[in-house]
mmCIF file of C-alpha atoms in Angstrom:
data_model
loop_
_atom_site.group_PDB
_atom_site.id
_atom_site.type_symbol
_atom_site.label_atom_id
_atom_site.label_comp_id
_atom_site.label_asym_id
_atom_site.label_seq_id
_atom_site.Cartn_x
_atom_site.Cartn_y
_atom_site.Cartn_z
ATOM 1 C CA MET A 1377 0.000 0.000 0.000
ATOM 2 C CA MET A 1378 1.399 3.358 -0.982
ATOM 3 C CA HIS A 1379 1.684 5.952 1.789
ATOM 4 C CA THR A 1380 1.725 9.659 1.015
ATOM 5 C CA GLU A 1381 2.692 12.475 3.337
ATOM 6 C CA SER A 1382 1.430 16.027 3.088
ATOM 7 C CA ALA A 1383 4.055 18.223 4.651
ATOM 8 C CA GLU A 1384 3.062 21.613 6.090
ATOM 9 C CA PRO A 1385 4.549 24.475 4.055
ATOM 10 C CA VAL A 1386 7.720 25.798 5.647
ATOM 11 C CA GLY A 1387 7.929 29.546 6.186
ATOM 12 C CA PHE A 1388 11.012 31.710 5.863
ATOM 13 C CA PRO A 1389 12.776 31.934 9.276
ATOM 14 C CA PHE A 1390 12.681 35.299 11.026
ATOM 15 C CA THR A 1391 16.316 34.920 12.080
ATOM 16 C CA ALA A 1392 17.422 34.532 8.455
ATOM 17 C CA ILE A 1393 16.093 37.899 7.264
ATOM 18 C CA GLU A 1394 18.920 40.028 5.891
ATOM 19 C CA GLY A 1395 19.402 43.791 5.894
ATOM 20 C CA GLN A 1396 16.296 44.935 7.827
ATOM 21 C CA PRO A 1397 17.314 45.334 11.510
ATOM 22 C CA GLN A 1398 14.906 48.229 12.192
ATOM 23 C CA LEU A 1399 11.983 46.298 10.754
ATOM 24 C CA GLN A 1400 12.842 43.210 12.773
ATOM 25 C CA MET A 1401 13.176 45.263 15.952
ATOM 26 C CA ALA A 1402 9.809 46.989 15.460
ATOM 27 C CA LEU A 1403 8.058 43.669 14.832
ATOM 28 C CA LEU A 1404 9.601 42.059 17.909
ATOM 29 C CA LEU A 1405 8.552 44.992 20.103
ATOM 30 C CA ALA A 1406 4.975 44.761 18.826
ATOM 31 C CA ALA A 1407 4.975 41.023 19.461
ATOM 32 C CA ILE A 1408 6.143 41.547 23.057
ATOM 33 C CA ASP A 1409 3.584 44.295 23.740
ATOM 34 C CA PRO A 1410 0.619 44.046 21.326
ATOM 35 C CA LEU A 1411 -0.950 47.133 22.940
ATOM 36 C CA LEU A 1412 1.713 49.326 21.332
ATOM 37 C CA GLY A 1413 -0.795 49.940 18.571
ATOM 38 C CA GLY A 1414 0.710 47.999 15.715
ATOM 39 C CA VAL A 1415 3.492 48.591 13.206
ATOM 40 C CA LEU A 1416 3.176 50.441 9.909
ATOM 41 C CA VAL A 1417 5.827 49.513 7.355
ATOM 42 C CA GLU A 1418 6.349 51.814 4.377
ATOM 43 C CA GLY A 1419 8.618 50.845 1.535
ATOM 44 C CA PRO A 1420 8.964 49.872 -2.113
ATOM 45 C CA ARG A 1421 8.168 46.442 -3.466
ATOM 46 C CA GLY A 1422 10.558 43.597 -2.703
ATOM 47 C CA THR A 1423 11.826 44.843 0.682
ATOM 48 C CA ALA A 1424 10.704 41.822 2.741
ATOM 49 C CA LYS A 1425 7.639 43.494 4.274
ATOM 50 C CA SER A 1426 5.238 40.549 4.011
ATOM 51 C CA THR A 1427 7.996 37.951 4.460
ATOM 52 C CA SER A 1428 8.987 39.501 7.795
ATOM 53 C CA ALA A 1429 5.391 39.700 9.019
ATOM 54 C CA ARG A 1430 4.730 36.044 8.213
ATOM 55 C CA ALA A 1431 8.013 34.985 9.795
ATOM 56 C CA LEU A 1432 7.129 36.792 13.028
ATOM 57 C CA ALA A 1433 4.041 34.619 13.537
ATOM 58 C CA ALA A 1434 6.236 31.549 14.009
ATOM 59 C CA LEU A 1435 7.809 33.178 17.094
ATOM 60 C CA LEU A 1436 4.476 33.693 18.879
ATOM 61 C CA PRO A 1437 2.870 31.078 21.151
ATOM 62 C CA ALA A 1438 -0.290 30.736 19.054
ATOM 63 C CA GLY A 1439 1.537 31.058 15.744
ATOM 64 C CA ARG A 1440 -1.532 32.559 14.064
ATOM 65 C CA PHE A 1441 -1.211 34.655 10.932
ATOM 66 C CA VAL A 1442 -4.450 36.172 9.620
ATOM 67 C CA ASN A 1443 -4.438 38.149 6.393
ATOM 68 C CA LEU A 1444 -7.077 40.873 6.047
ATOM 69 C CA PRO A 1445 -8.063 41.259 2.376
ATOM 70 C CA LEU A 1446 -8.704 44.759 1.052
ATOM 71 C CA GLY A 1447 -12.262 43.805 0.119
ATOM 72 C CA ALA A 1448 -13.186 42.687 3.641
ATOM 73 C CA THR A 1449 -16.343 44.084 5.229
ATOM 74 C CA GLU A 1450 -16.806 45.299 8.778
ATOM 75 C CA GLU A 1451 -18.969 42.236 9.462
ATOM 76 C CA GLN A 1452 -16.173 39.892 8.359
ATOM 77 C CA LEU A 1453 -13.695 41.771 10.509
ATOM 78 C CA VAL A 1454 -15.548 42.133 13.823
ATOM 79 C CA GLY A 1455 -17.998 39.229 13.577
ATOM 80 C CA SER A 1456 -21.762 38.978 13.194
ATOM 81 C CA ILE A 1457 -24.902 37.073 14.103
ATOM 82 C CA ASP A 1458 -24.864 33.359 13.267
ATOM 83 C CA LEU A 1459 -27.742 33.271 10.780
ATOM 84 C CA GLU A 1460 -27.926 29.500 10.753
ATOM 85 C CA ALA A 1461 -28.473 29.382 14.517
ATOM 86 C CA ALA A 1462 -30.998 32.199 14.293
ATOM 87 C CA LEU A 1463 -33.049 30.503 11.546
ATOM 88 C CA GLN A 1464 -32.896 26.935 12.796
ATOM 89 C CA ARG A 1465 -33.042 27.402 16.572
ATOM 90 C CA SER A 1466 -34.197 31.016 16.956
ATOM 91 C CA ALA A 1467 -31.009 31.560 18.954
ATOM 92 C CA VAL A 1468 -28.967 34.735 18.902
ATOM 93 C CA GLN A 1469 -25.362 33.610 18.657
ATOM 94 C CA PHE A 1470 -22.172 35.398 17.726
ATOM 95 C CA ARG A 1471 -20.054 34.247 14.809
ATOM 96 C CA ALA A 1472 -16.419 35.185 15.271
ATOM 97 C CA GLY A 1473 -14.707 37.372 12.695
ATOM 98 C CA LEU A 1474 -11.110 37.826 11.645
ATOM 99 C CA LEU A 1475 -10.239 39.738 14.823
ATOM 100 C CA ALA A 1476 -11.177 36.729 16.952
ATOM 101 C CA GLN A 1477 -9.199 34.420 14.681
ATOM 102 C CA ALA A 1478 -6.109 36.617 15.048
ATOM 103 C CA HIS A 1479 -6.214 36.694 18.874
ATOM 104 C CA GLN A 1480 -2.690 36.108 20.262
ATOM 105 C CA GLY A 1481 -1.324 36.216 16.732
ATOM 106 C CA ILE A 1482 -0.664 38.466 13.730
ATOM 107 C CA LEU A 1483 -3.284 40.421 11.811
ATOM 108 C CA TYR A 1484 -1.645 41.500 8.584
ATOM 109 C CA VAL A 1485 -2.974 44.167 6.215
ATOM 110 C CA ASP A 1486 -1.096 44.587 2.960
ATOM 111 C CA GLU A 1487 -1.565 47.982 1.293
ATOM 112 C CA VAL A 1488 -3.329 49.303 4.378
ATOM 113 C CA ASN A 1489 -3.428 52.754 2.750
ATOM 114 C CA LEU A 1490 -5.969 51.350 0.262
ATOM 115 C CA LEU A 1491 -8.237 49.956 2.986
ATOM 116 C CA ALA A 1492 -11.382 51.908 3.866
ATOM 117 C CA ASP A 1493 -10.654 54.514 6.559
ATOM 118 C CA GLY A 1494 -13.465 53.176 8.751
ATOM 119 C CA LEU A 1495 -11.905 49.706 8.868
ATOM 120 C CA VAL A 1496 -8.443 51.130 9.574
ATOM 121 C CA ASP A 1497 -9.882 53.169 12.439
ATOM 122 C CA LEU A 1498 -11.615 50.097 13.850
ATOM 123 C CA LEU A 1499 -8.443 48.012 13.567
ATOM 124 C CA LEU A 1500 -6.417 50.618 15.431
ATOM 125 C CA ASP A 1501 -9.029 50.851 18.194
ATOM 126 C CA VAL A 1502 -8.908 47.107 18.784
ATOM 127 C CA SER A 1503 -5.123 46.980 18.522
ATOM 128 C CA ALA A 1504 -4.706 49.662 21.196
ATOM 129 C CA SER A 1505 -7.337 48.262 23.579
ATOM 130 C CA GLY A 1506 -7.020 44.509 23.064
ATOM 131 C CA ILE A 1507 -10.832 44.165 23.061
ATOM 132 C CA ASN A 1508 -13.283 43.812 20.187
ATOM 133 C CA ARG A 1509 -16.700 45.292 21.030
ATOM 134 C CA ILE A 1510 -19.707 44.597 18.800
ATOM 135 C CA GLU A 1511 -22.967 46.535 19.105
ATOM 136 C CA ARG A 1512 -24.990 45.853 15.991
ATOM 137 C CA ASP A 1513 -27.925 43.854 14.590
ATOM 138 C CA GLY A 1514 -29.299 43.209 18.054
ATOM 139 C CA VAL A 1515 -25.990 41.735 19.230
ATOM 140 C CA SER A 1516 -24.074 43.147 22.178
ATOM 141 C CA HIS A 1517 -20.855 41.206 22.558
ATOM 142 C CA GLN A 1518 -17.186 41.680 23.330
ATOM 143 C CA HIS A 1519 -14.154 39.407 23.356
ATOM 144 C CA ASP A 1520 -10.391 39.644 23.821
ATOM 145 C CA ALA A 1521 -8.475 40.489 20.665
ATOM 146 C CA ARG A 1522 -4.823 40.850 21.603
ATOM 147 C CA ILE A 1523 -3.572 41.196 18.069
ATOM 148 C CA THR A 1524 -0.223 42.265 16.736
ATOM 149 C CA LEU A 1525 -1.331 44.540 13.914
ATOM 150 C CA ILE A 1526 1.052 44.911 10.990
ATOM 151 C CA GLY A 1527 0.191 47.166 8.080
ATOM 152 C CA THR A 1528 2.324 47.677 5.002
ATOM 153 C CA MET A 1529 2.096 50.265 2.258
ATOM 154 C CA ASN A 1530 3.871 51.479 -0.835
ATOM 155 C CA PRO A 1531 3.980 55.319 -0.769
ATOM 156 C CA GLU A 1532 3.650 55.387 -4.562
ATOM 157 C CA GLU A 1533 0.074 54.108 -4.175
ATOM 158 C CA GLY A 1534 -1.111 56.845 -1.817
ATOM 159 C CA GLN A 1535 -0.757 57.920 1.799
ATOM 160 C CA LEU A 1536 -2.736 57.358 4.960
ATOM 161 C CA ARG A 1537 -4.602 60.287 6.447
ATOM 162 C CA PRO A 1538 -2.481 61.940 9.184
ATOM 163 C CA GLN A 1539 -5.071 61.049 11.847
ATOM 164 C CA LEU A 1540 -4.722 57.343 11.046
ATOM 165 C CA LEU A 1541 -0.960 57.517 10.555
ATOM 166 C CA ASP A 1542 -0.508 58.936 14.064
ATOM 167 C CA ARG A 1543 -2.491 56.114 15.620
ATOM 168 C CA PHE A 1544 -0.083 53.422 14.442
ATOM 169 C CA GLY A 1545 2.279 52.837 17.355
ATOM 170 C CA LEU A 1546 5.529 52.253 15.477
ATOM 171 C CA PHE A 1547 6.596 53.226 11.985
ATOM 172 C CA VAL A 1548 9.375 51.830 9.795
ATOM 173 C CA ARG A 1549 10.369 53.420 6.505
ATOM 174 C CA LEU A 1550 12.306 50.966 4.351
ATOM 175 C CA GLU A 1551 14.712 52.178 1.713
ATOM 176 C CA ASN A 1552 15.837 50.306 -1.351
ATOM 177 C CA VAL A 1553 18.734 47.862 -1.027
ATOM 178 C CA PRO A 1554 21.659 50.030 0.152
ATOM 179 C CA SER A 1555 24.576 48.247 -1.507
ATOM 180 C CA THR A 1556 25.579 45.554 -3.963
ATOM 181 C CA ALA A 1557 27.015 43.462 -1.116
ATOM 182 C CA MET A 1558 23.720 43.487 0.765
ATOM 183 C CA ARG A 1559 21.795 42.777 -2.435
ATOM 184 C CA LYS A 1560 23.987 39.737 -3.042
ATOM 185 C CA ALA A 1561 23.546 38.476 0.541
ATOM 186 C CA ILE A 1562 19.744 38.792 0.341
ATOM 187 C CA VAL A 1563 19.538 36.985 -2.989
ATOM 188 C CA LYS A 1564 21.853 34.154 -1.892
ATOM 189 C CA THR A 1565 19.801 33.629 1.269
ATOM 190 C CA ARG A 1566 16.541 33.544 -0.645
ATOM 191 C CA MET A 1567 17.902 31.162 -3.283
ATOM 192 C CA ALA A 1568 19.122 28.806 -0.551
ATOM 193 C CA PHE A 1569 15.652 28.786 1.001
ATOM 194 C CA ASP A 1570 13.891 28.203 -2.320
ATOM 195 C CA ALA A 1571 16.247 25.310 -3.173
ATOM 196 C CA ASP A 1572 15.593 23.454 0.106
ATOM 197 C CA PRO A 1573 13.014 25.085 2.402
ATOM 198 C CA GLN A 1574 13.041 22.322 5.004
ATOM 199 C CA GLY A 1575 16.815 22.084 5.149
ATOM 200 C CA PHE A 1576 17.157 25.860 5.341
ATOM 201 C CA PHE A 1577 14.631 26.063 8.173
ATOM 202 C CA THR A 1578 16.362 23.229 10.024
ATOM 203 C CA ALA A 1579 19.690 25.086 9.782
ATOM 204 C CA HIS A 1580 18.080 28.044 11.561
ATOM 205 C CA ALA A 1581 16.015 25.989 14.010
ATOM 206 C CA ASP A 1582 18.270 26.631 17.013
ATOM 207 C CA ALA A 1583 18.357 30.383 16.438
ATOM 208 C CA GLN A 1584 14.584 30.418 15.931
ATOM 209 C CA ALA A 1585 13.972 28.472 19.143
ATOM 210 C CA ALA A 1586 16.273 30.766 21.117
ATOM 211 C CA LEU A 1587 14.561 33.905 19.810
ATOM 212 C CA ALA A 1588 11.080 32.469 20.420
ATOM 213 C CA ALA A 1589 12.078 31.689 24.020
ATOM 214 C CA GLN A 1590 13.483 35.212 24.403
ATOM 215 C CA VAL A 1591 10.227 36.751 23.152
ATOM 216 C CA ALA A 1592 8.136 34.533 25.437
ATOM 217 C CA ALA A 1593 10.267 35.488 28.446
ATOM 218 C CA ALA A 1594 9.980 39.177 27.551
ATOM 219 C CA ARG A 1595 6.187 38.924 27.315
ATOM 220 C CA ARG A 1596 6.039 37.362 30.786
ATOM 221 C CA ALA A 1597 8.388 39.927 32.343
ATOM 222 C CA LEU A 1598 6.945 42.988 30.606
ATOM 223 C CA ALA A 1599 4.625 44.151 33.394
ATOM 224 C CA ASP A 1600 7.443 44.118 35.963
ATOM 225 C CA VAL A 1601 9.871 46.321 34.009
ATOM 226 C CA GLN A 1602 10.123 49.761 35.645
ATOM 227 C CA TRP A 1603 10.539 53.289 34.242
ATOM 228 C CA PRO A 1604 12.748 55.630 36.326
ATOM 229 C CA ASP A 1605 11.611 59.261 36.519
ATOM 230 C CA ALA A 1606 14.723 60.285 34.592
ATOM 231 C CA ILE A 1607 13.508 58.216 31.631
ATOM 232 C CA HIS A 1608 10.155 60.002 31.704
ATOM 233 C CA ASP A 1609 12.019 63.327 31.586
ATOM 234 C CA GLN A 1610 14.162 62.260 28.637
ATOM 235 C CA VAL A 1611 11.205 60.907 26.654
ATOM 236 C CA ALA A 1612 9.201 64.075 27.292
ATOM 237 C CA GLN A 1613 12.123 66.196 26.047
ATOM 238 C CA LEU A 1614 12.538 64.107 22.892
ATOM 239 C CA CYS A 1615 8.855 64.417 22.068
ATOM 240 C CA GLN A 1616 8.853 68.136 22.832
ATOM 241 C CA ASP A 1617 11.855 68.693 20.556
ATOM 242 C CA ALA A 1618 10.127 66.742 17.778
ATOM 243 C CA GLY A 1619 7.045 68.963 18.046
ATOM 244 C CA VAL A 1620 4.628 66.026 18.208
ATOM 245 C CA GLU A 1621 0.959 66.692 18.842
ATOM 246 C CA GLY A 1622 -0.530 65.264 22.023
ATOM 247 C CA VAL A 1623 1.130 62.649 24.205
ATOM 248 C CA ARG A 1624 0.581 59.483 22.172
ATOM 249 C CA ALA A 1625 4.243 59.535 21.118
ATOM 250 C CA ASP A 1626 5.349 59.680 24.776
ATOM 251 C CA LEU A 1627 3.191 56.708 25.698
ATOM 252 C CA VAL A 1628 4.294 54.657 22.707
ATOM 253 C CA MET A 1629 7.976 55.443 23.261
ATOM 254 C CA LEU A 1630 7.813 54.474 26.924
ATOM 255 C CA ARG A 1631 5.989 51.222 26.161
ATOM 256 C CA ALA A 1632 8.388 50.398 23.322
ATOM 257 C CA ALA A 1633 11.419 51.143 25.517
ATOM 258 C CA ARG A 1634 9.950 48.873 28.197
ATOM 259 C CA ALA A 1635 9.465 46.079 25.638
ATOM 260 C CA HIS A 1636 13.048 46.574 24.455
ATOM 261 C CA ALA A 1637 14.351 46.322 28.017
ATOM 262 C CA ALA A 1638 12.297 43.152 28.571
ATOM 263 C CA LEU A 1639 13.697 41.655 25.361
ATOM 264 C CA GLN A 1640 17.210 42.347 26.649
ATOM 265 C CA GLY A 1641 16.352 40.728 30.002
ATOM 266 C CA ARG A 1642 16.568 43.933 32.060
ATOM 267 C CA ALA A 1643 14.217 44.889 34.892
ATOM 268 C CA GLN A 1644 14.508 48.651 34.325
ATOM 269 C CA VAL A 1645 14.334 50.867 31.258
ATOM 270 C CA SER A 1646 17.586 52.642 30.404
ATOM 271 C CA TRP A 1647 18.503 55.523 28.106
ATOM 272 C CA ALA A 1648 19.872 52.944 25.642
ATOM 273 C CA ASP A 1649 16.381 51.427 25.363
ATOM 274 C CA VAL A 1650 14.885 54.840 24.598
ATOM 275 C CA GLN A 1651 17.525 55.511 21.943
ATOM 276 C CA ALA A 1652 16.832 52.125 20.338
ATOM 277 C CA VAL A 1653 13.107 52.800 19.890
ATOM 278 C CA GLY A 1654 12.921 56.592 19.653
ATOM 279 C CA GLU A 1655 12.883 56.922 15.874
ATOM 280 C CA LEU A 1656 10.295 54.145 15.536
ATOM 281 C CA ALA A 1657 7.886 56.189 17.664
ATOM 282 C CA LEU A 1658 8.722 59.634 16.241
ATOM 283 C CA ALA A 1659 9.345 59.119 12.524
ATOM 284 C CA HIS A 1660 5.673 59.515 11.531
ATOM 285 C CA ARG A 1661 4.799 62.090 14.197
ATOM 286 C CA ARG A 1662 7.673 64.569 14.016
ATOM 287 C CA THR A 1663 6.672 68.067 12.903
ATOM 288 C CA GLN A 1664 9.980 69.886 13.389
ATOM 289 C CA ALA A 1665 13.688 69.106 13.333
ATOM 290 C CA ALA A 1666 15.612 68.455 16.523
ATOM 291 C CA PRO A 1667 17.410 71.492 18.025
ATOM 292 C CA VAL A 1668 20.634 72.318 16.179
ATOM 293 C CA SER A 1669 23.767 71.828 18.261
ATOM 294 C CA GLN A 1670 27.453 72.530 17.765
ATOM 295 C CA GLU A 1671 29.671 69.549 17.135
ATOM 296 C CA GLY A 1672 30.361 67.809 20.441
ATOM 297 C CA ASP A 1673 27.761 69.856 22.351
ATOM 298 C CA GLU A 1674 24.409 68.836 23.769
ATOM 299 C CA PRO A 1675 21.329 70.181 21.936
ATOM 300 C CA ALA A 1676 20.574 73.701 23.169
ATOM 301 C CA PRO A 1677 17.088 74.539 24.448
ATOM 302 C CA ASP A 1678 14.888 76.876 22.437
ATOM 303 C CA SER A 1679 15.933 80.432 23.274
ATOM 304 C CA GLY A 1680 12.912 82.085 21.695
ATOM 305 C CA GLY A 1681 15.104 84.024 19.217
ATOM 306 C CA ALA A 1682 15.161 83.868 15.460
ATOM 307 C CA GLN A 1683 13.542 80.710 14.117
ATOM 308 C CA THR A 1684 14.315 78.791 10.981
ATOM 309 C CA SER A 1685 11.594 77.403 8.764
ATOM 310 C CA GLN A 1686 11.758 75.205 5.699
ATOM 311 C CA LEU A 1687 10.198 76.814 2.621
ATOM 312 C CA SER A 1688 10.362 75.403 -0.880
ATOM 313 C CA GLY A 1689 13.639 73.636 -0.191
ATOM 314 C CA GLN A 1690 15.407 76.846 0.938
ATOM 315 C CA THR A 1691 16.133 78.106 4.461
ATOM 316 C CA ALA A 1692 14.367 81.410 5.122
ATOM 317 C CA HIS A 1693 15.894 83.627 7.811
ATOM 318 C CA GLN A 1694 13.843 86.225 9.635
ATOM 319 C CA SER A 1695 15.908 89.124 10.982
ATOM 320 C CA THR A 1696 15.131 90.269 14.505
ATOM 321 C CA ASP A 1697 17.597 93.173 14.700
ATOM 322 C CA GLY A 1698 16.930 94.944 11.401
ATOM 323 C CA ARG A 1699 20.109 93.739 9.703
ATOM 324 C CA GLN A 1700 20.138 92.355 6.171
ATOM 325 C CA PRO A 1701 19.886 88.553 6.352
ATOM 326 C CA PRO A 1702 22.453 86.419 4.539
ATOM 327 C CA PRO A 1703 21.671 85.606 0.901
ATOM 328 C CA LEU A 1704 20.042 82.322 0.011
ATOM 329 C CA PRO A 1705 22.583 79.658 -0.990
ATOM 330 C CA GLN A 1706 23.134 79.449 -4.718
ATOM 331 C CA SER A 1707 21.889 76.244 -6.234
ATOM 332 C CA ALA A 1708 23.669 74.237 -8.876
ATOM 333 C CA ASN A 1709 21.118 75.556 -11.368
ATOM 334 C CA ALA A 1710 21.749 79.262 -10.670
ATOM 335 C CA GLN A 1711 22.815 79.648 -14.292
ATOM 336 C CA ASP A 1712 19.220 78.950 -15.356
ATOM 337 C CA TRP A 1713 18.271 82.521 -14.461
ATOM 338 C CA GLY A 1714 20.095 83.747 -17.578
ATOM 339 C CA GLU A 1715 20.621 87.513 -17.499
ATOM 340 C CA MET A 1716 18.691 87.809 -14.233
ATOM 341 C CA SER A 1717 20.489 87.440 -10.931
ATOM 342 C CA ALA A 1718 19.534 84.556 -8.679
ATOM 343 C CA PRO A 1719 16.913 85.439 -6.017
ATOM 344 C CA GLN A 1720 18.130 86.955 -2.762
ATOM 345 C CA ALA A 1721 16.471 86.903 0.646
ATOM 346 C CA VAL A 1722 15.118 90.277 1.783
ATOM 347 C CA PRO A 1723 14.163 91.413 5.285
ATOM 348 C CA ILE A 1724 10.515 91.744 6.236
ATOM 349 C CA GLN A 1725 9.583 95.432 6.326
ATOM 350 C CA THR A 1726 7.414 96.811 9.087
ATOM 351 C CA VAL A 1727 4.144 98.220 7.750
ATOM 352 C CA LYS A 1728 2.646 101.255 9.486
ATOM 353 C CA ALA A 1729 -0.737 100.594 11.008
ATOM 354 C CA LEU A 1730 -3.604 102.355 9.229
ATOM 355 C CA ARG A 1731 -6.262 104.300 11.036
ATOM 356 C CA PRO A 1732 -9.724 102.747 10.789
ATOM 357 C CA PHE A 1733 -11.960 104.312 8.168
ATOM 358 C CA SER A 1734 -15.045 105.971 9.595
ATOM 359 C CA SER A 1735 -17.915 106.424 7.188
ATOM 360 C CA LYS A 1736 -19.855 109.707 7.080
ATOM 361 C CA LYS A 1737 -23.200 109.855 8.726
ATOM 362 C CA ALA A 1738 -26.106 109.738 6.343
#
C-alpha cells in the first residue's frame, strides 16, 4: 500500500532575514507588547515586508497569521450574528470574525493605505485596547483580541490620512537595497531557502527556538519592568523637541522602551532602550527638526530668538535686529536665471498701522 505524506509548508525563518534590523526590531517589540498599537511599514516592493510579518508569527505562542483582504467588510472583521443558529433554533449567537481568529497572533494588512478609513480606524481601536466590542444587529458582545497589527504600504500608491498615521504605534520606513554586497547576501539567502526550504529552516532551528524563548520570556516579564523618573524626563524632552501633537508619542515610546528592556532581560528601562526605539515612535509624528547643536555639544534649548523654517527647499531667515539677512545659498542651477540674478532673501519690512476708516453719517 502506498503511503503519502502532506508536509506543512515551511515559512522563511525570522532569524534569516537580511538587511532589515529596524523592521525586525519593530516587529519584535509589537509582538512583546501588542498594545503598542501595531506597526506600519512603508517601503517599495521587494523589501521583505510581508515575508517579515509572516516569519514573526512563528515566534508567537499561538503562531496565528491572519491576512485581512482589502475587500473585507466590517462584518467579516468584527464578527456577526450566526444566521444558521438564528433561523434553525431562533437563537442569537455570535459568529467570530477575523479579529477573533487573530487573537494572540498576527493580523496583517497589505496595502493598508488602500483599505477603507473606517476599517483602519476600527483596527487601530482594537489593537490599542485589546478588546473587540460589537454593538450591531441586536448583538451586544465583546471578546479579547490581543492582536499584533502589521500594516504595510507602498507610498507610490497613496498615503494614509495623518489622523490614522498617528495612531499606528511604530513606523518603519524601508529604503531600497543600500549596496551591492547586501543585495547579493539577500539573494543568496533567498535562493538557498527556495532550493531546500526544510533544510534551510532546520539550519536556523536553534536560532529560531532561542529567539522564540526570548520573546516569550519578555512577554512574561513585561509588566514588571520599571521606568525611572529620569527616563520620563528624557522621553518628554525628545517628544517636545520633535514637536509632536498630544502625548501618544510619549506613551508609545515608553511602552516600546519597556518592551526593548524586557527583550534584553533587564528589569529597568535605560537611556539605551529609549535611543533604540525613539525613531520608531517619532518618525511619523515629528513636525519639526531636533534642536541644532554645535559639534560635540548637547542640543541647546529653544531660546525664543530667530527661528528657521523650511520653505520650498530653501532656508528662510527672519531678521530680529533689522540687519540684512544672509543671501540664500546658490543652487547648482543658478545659471538657469540667464541675465537675471539669482533670487536673494530680503528682510521683512514693518508696515505702518492704518487708522480705521469711519464712514460719514447719512
